[in-house]
Coordinates of C-alpha atoms in Angstrom, one line a residue:
M1 CA 5.3 5.7 -4.1
P2 CA 1.4 5.3 -4.3
P3 CA 0.1 4.5 -7.8
N4 CA -0.9 7.4 -9.8
A5 CA -4.5 7.9 -9.9
A6 CA -6.6 10.0 -12.4
I7 CA -8.0 13.0 -10.3
V8 CA -9.8 15.8 -11.5
A9 CA -10.4 18.7 -9.2
P10 CA -14.0 19.4 -8.6
S11 CA -15.5 22.7 -10.3
Q12 CA -17.2 25.1 -7.7
D13 CA -20.9 24.7 -9.4
R14 CA -21.1 21.1 -9.3
E15 CA -20.8 18.0 -7.2
P16 CA -17.4 16.4 -6.4
R17 CA -17.0 13.6 -8.7
R18 CA -15.3 9.9 -7.9
I19 CA -12.7 9.1 -10.5
S20 CA -10.7 5.8 -10.3
G21 CA -12.3 4.9 -6.9
V22 CA -10.8 8.4 -5.4
D23 CA -13.3 10.7 -3.9
T24 CA -11.9 14.3 -4.7
A25 CA -14.2 15.8 -2.2
A26 CA -12.1 17.0 0.9
P27 CA -13.5 14.9 4.1
D28 CA -14.2 16.7 7.3
N29 CA -11.5 15.7 9.3
G30 CA -10.2 19.2 10.9
G31 CA -7.6 20.0 8.3
S32 CA -5.4 16.8 8.8
R33 CA -4.1 15.3 5.6
W34 CA -2.0 12.3 4.6
Y35 CA 1.6 13.0 3.3
V36 CA 4.2 10.7 1.9
V37 CA 7.4 10.2 4.0
Q38 CA 10.6 8.7 2.2
T39 CA 12.4 6.2 4.7
K40 CA 15.8 4.8 4.7
P41 CA 16.3 1.5 2.7
H42 CA 14.6 -1.3 4.8
A43 CA 13.8 1.3 7.7
E44 CA 10.0 1.4 7.7
S45 CA 9.0 -0.3 10.7
R46 CA 11.9 1.6 12.6
A47 CA 10.6 5.1 11.2
T48 CA 7.0 3.9 12.2
F49 CA 8.1 3.2 15.7
H50 CA 9.7 6.5 16.3
L51 CA 7.2 8.6 14.3
E52 CA 4.3 6.8 16.4
R53 CA 6.4 8.0 19.6
Q54 CA 6.1 11.4 18.5
N55 CA 2.0 10.7 18.4
Y56 CA 1.8 10.9 14.6
N57 CA -0.7 8.8 12.7
V58 CA 1.5 6.4 10.5
F59 CA 0.1 3.9 7.8
C60 CA 2.5 1.4 6.2
P61 CA 0.4 -1.0 4.1
L62 CA 2.1 -4.6 4.0
I63 CA 1.9 -7.3 1.6
R64 CA 2.6 -11.1 2.4
K65 CA 5.8 -12.1 0.9
T66 CA 8.2 -15.3 0.8
T67 CA 11.7 -14.6 0.7
R68 CA 14.2 -17.3 -0.4
H69 CA 17.7 -18.0 1.3
A70 CA 19.9 -20.7 1.5
R71 CA 17.3 -23.1 0.0
K72 CA 14.6 -22.2 2.4
L73 CA 11.5 -20.3 1.9
T74 CA 10.4 -18.0 4.8
P75 CA 7.1 -16.5 4.8
G76 CA 6.6 -12.9 6.0
F77 CA 5.6 -9.6 5.0
A78 CA 7.0 -6.6 3.2
P79 CA 5.8 -3.1 2.5
L80 CA 3.7 -2.5 -0.3
F81 CA 5.8 0.6 -1.1
P82 CA 9.1 -0.2 -0.3
G83 CA 11.1 3.2 1.2
Y84 CA 7.7 4.9 1.8
L85 CA 5.0 5.4 4.2
F86 CA 2.0 7.6 5.0
L87 CA 1.9 10.0 7.8
N88 CA -1.4 12.0 8.8
F89 CA -1.1 15.5 10.3
D90 CA -2.5 19.1 10.2
I91 CA 0.4 21.1 8.5
S92 CA -1.1 24.3 10.1
R93 CA -1.3 23.0 13.7
E94 CA 1.5 20.4 14.1
R95 CA 5.3 20.8 14.0
W96 CA 5.9 18.8 11.0
R97 CA 9.7 19.8 10.5
S98 CA 10.6 17.5 13.1
V99 CA 9.7 14.5 10.9
N100 CA 12.7 14.8 8.8
G101 CA 15.1 14.3 11.8
T102 CA 13.2 11.1 12.9
F103 CA 15.3 8.1 13.0
G104 CA 14.6 6.0 9.9
V105 CA 13.2 8.9 7.8
V106 CA 15.0 10.5 4.7
R107 CA 12.6 13.3 4.2
I108 CA 8.9 14.3 3.8
V109 CA 8.0 14.4 0.0
M110 CA 7.7 18.1 -0.6
Q111 CA 6.0 20.5 -3.2
G112 CA 8.3 23.6 -2.9
D113 CA 8.5 24.6 0.7
V114 CA 5.4 22.6 1.9
P115 CA 4.7 18.7 2.3
Q116 CA 2.7 17.4 -0.9
P117 CA -0.5 16.0 0.5
V118 CA -1.9 12.6 -0.9
P119 CA -4.9 13.0 -3.1
F120 CA -8.2 12.4 -0.7
G121 CA -9.3 8.9 -0.9
V122 CA -6.0 7.2 -2.0
V123 CA -4.9 6.2 1.7
E124 CA -8.5 5.5 2.7
I125 CA -9.1 3.0 0.0
L126 CA -5.9 1.4 1.0
Q127 CA -6.9 1.2 4.5
E128 CA -10.4 -0.3 3.7
R129 CA -8.3 -3.1 1.8
T130 CA -6.2 -4.2 4.8
T131 CA -6.7 -6.6 7.5
G132 CA -4.3 -6.3 10.5
G133 CA -2.0 -3.9 8.4
V134 CA -1.8 -6.4 5.6
I135 CA -3.4 -5.6 2.2
N136 CA -6.1 -8.0 1.0
W137 CA -6.4 -8.0 -2.6
V138 CA -9.1 -10.8 -2.7
S139 CA -12.1 -8.3 -3.5
T140 CA -10.2 -6.8 -6.5
L141 CA -9.4 -10.3 -8.0
E142 CA -11.4 -11.3 -11.2
T143 CA -11.5 -14.7 -13.1
G144 CA -9.1 -14.4 -16.1
Q145 CA -7.1 -11.9 -14.4
S146 CA -3.3 -12.0 -14.4
V147 CA -1.7 -12.1 -11.0
R148 CA 1.6 -12.5 -9.2
I149 CA 2.0 -15.2 -6.7
S150 CA 3.4 -13.4 -3.8
D151 CA 3.7 -16.2 -1.1
G152 CA 4.7 -20.3 -1.3
P153 CA 6.9 -22.1 -3.2
F154 CA 5.7 -20.4 -6.6
A155 CA 6.5 -16.9 -5.1
G156 CA 7.4 -14.3 -7.8
L157 CA 5.8 -16.2 -10.7
M158 CA 2.7 -14.6 -12.9
A159 CA -0.3 -16.6 -13.5
K160 CA -3.7 -16.3 -14.7
L161 CA -6.8 -16.6 -12.3
E162 CA -8.6 -19.7 -13.2
H163 CA -11.3 -20.0 -10.4
L164 CA -12.2 -18.0 -7.1
G165 CA -13.5 -20.5 -4.5
E166 CA -15.6 -20.0 -1.5
R167 CA -13.1 -20.7 1.4
G168 CA -10.4 -18.4 0.3
R169 CA -9.0 -21.1 -2.0
V170 CA -8.2 -19.9 -5.8
H171 CA -7.0 -22.0 -8.6
V172 CA -4.3 -20.4 -11.1
L173 CA -2.9 -21.4 -14.5
L174 CA 0.9 -21.6 -14.2
D175 CA 3.3 -22.0 -17.4
L176 CA 5.6 -24.6 -15.9
L177 CA 8.1 -26.5 -18.3
G178 CA 6.1 -25.6 -21.4
R179 CA 2.7 -26.8 -20.1
T180 CA -0.2 -24.8 -18.5
V181 CA -0.9 -26.4 -15.1
S182 CA -3.6 -25.6 -12.8
V183 CA -2.6 -24.9 -9.4
G184 CA -4.6 -24.5 -6.1
L185 CA -3.5 -21.6 -3.8
H186 CA -4.9 -19.7 -0.9
C187 CA -6.1 -16.3 -2.1
E188 CA -3.8 -14.6 0.4
A189 CA -1.0 -15.7 -1.8
L190 CA -2.0 -13.6 -4.9
A191 CA -1.7 -10.0 -5.9
P192 CA -2.9 -8.2 -8.9
A193 CA -0.2 -7.9 -11.7
V194 CA 0.8 -4.4 -12.4

């Protein structure tokens, strides 16, 4: 599920506020909103394929991830929110109930009898940080920040960001064998620690 953001609804007598990078004002997009769809395990791409065939606008942000199997490291991609994706539609004009019967989909996340919309700005911020569908965390990283290495031989380890280079190279401090070691990596191999 998307991370919780502090949202405060704007009052009628003043301008909408931006809180935690999320704009609480409704954009002018003709009534369409983003909704969360729960998918079957490891079926995000299958659900995306079938929803796009039904002409839905689907967004499933990815992160770089290295998997280990049989002593081999295989670089690849994984969903940022495993088991979930975002779907954009107008609840008053489109036949959204068919989404629940789509291959790979479990259900739309609901609030009572209607789909629960994602707060304005959450998906848009994620889309701004994607390049080719993959989340790019570089703009959010700061020196001294704790990060998780998501790609390469140190995948899965926590580190402290020591230096941001100009050409996409970073140096992190890893605690290996009781010593702190500086390691150079490409910035795309890092994600903020949560």
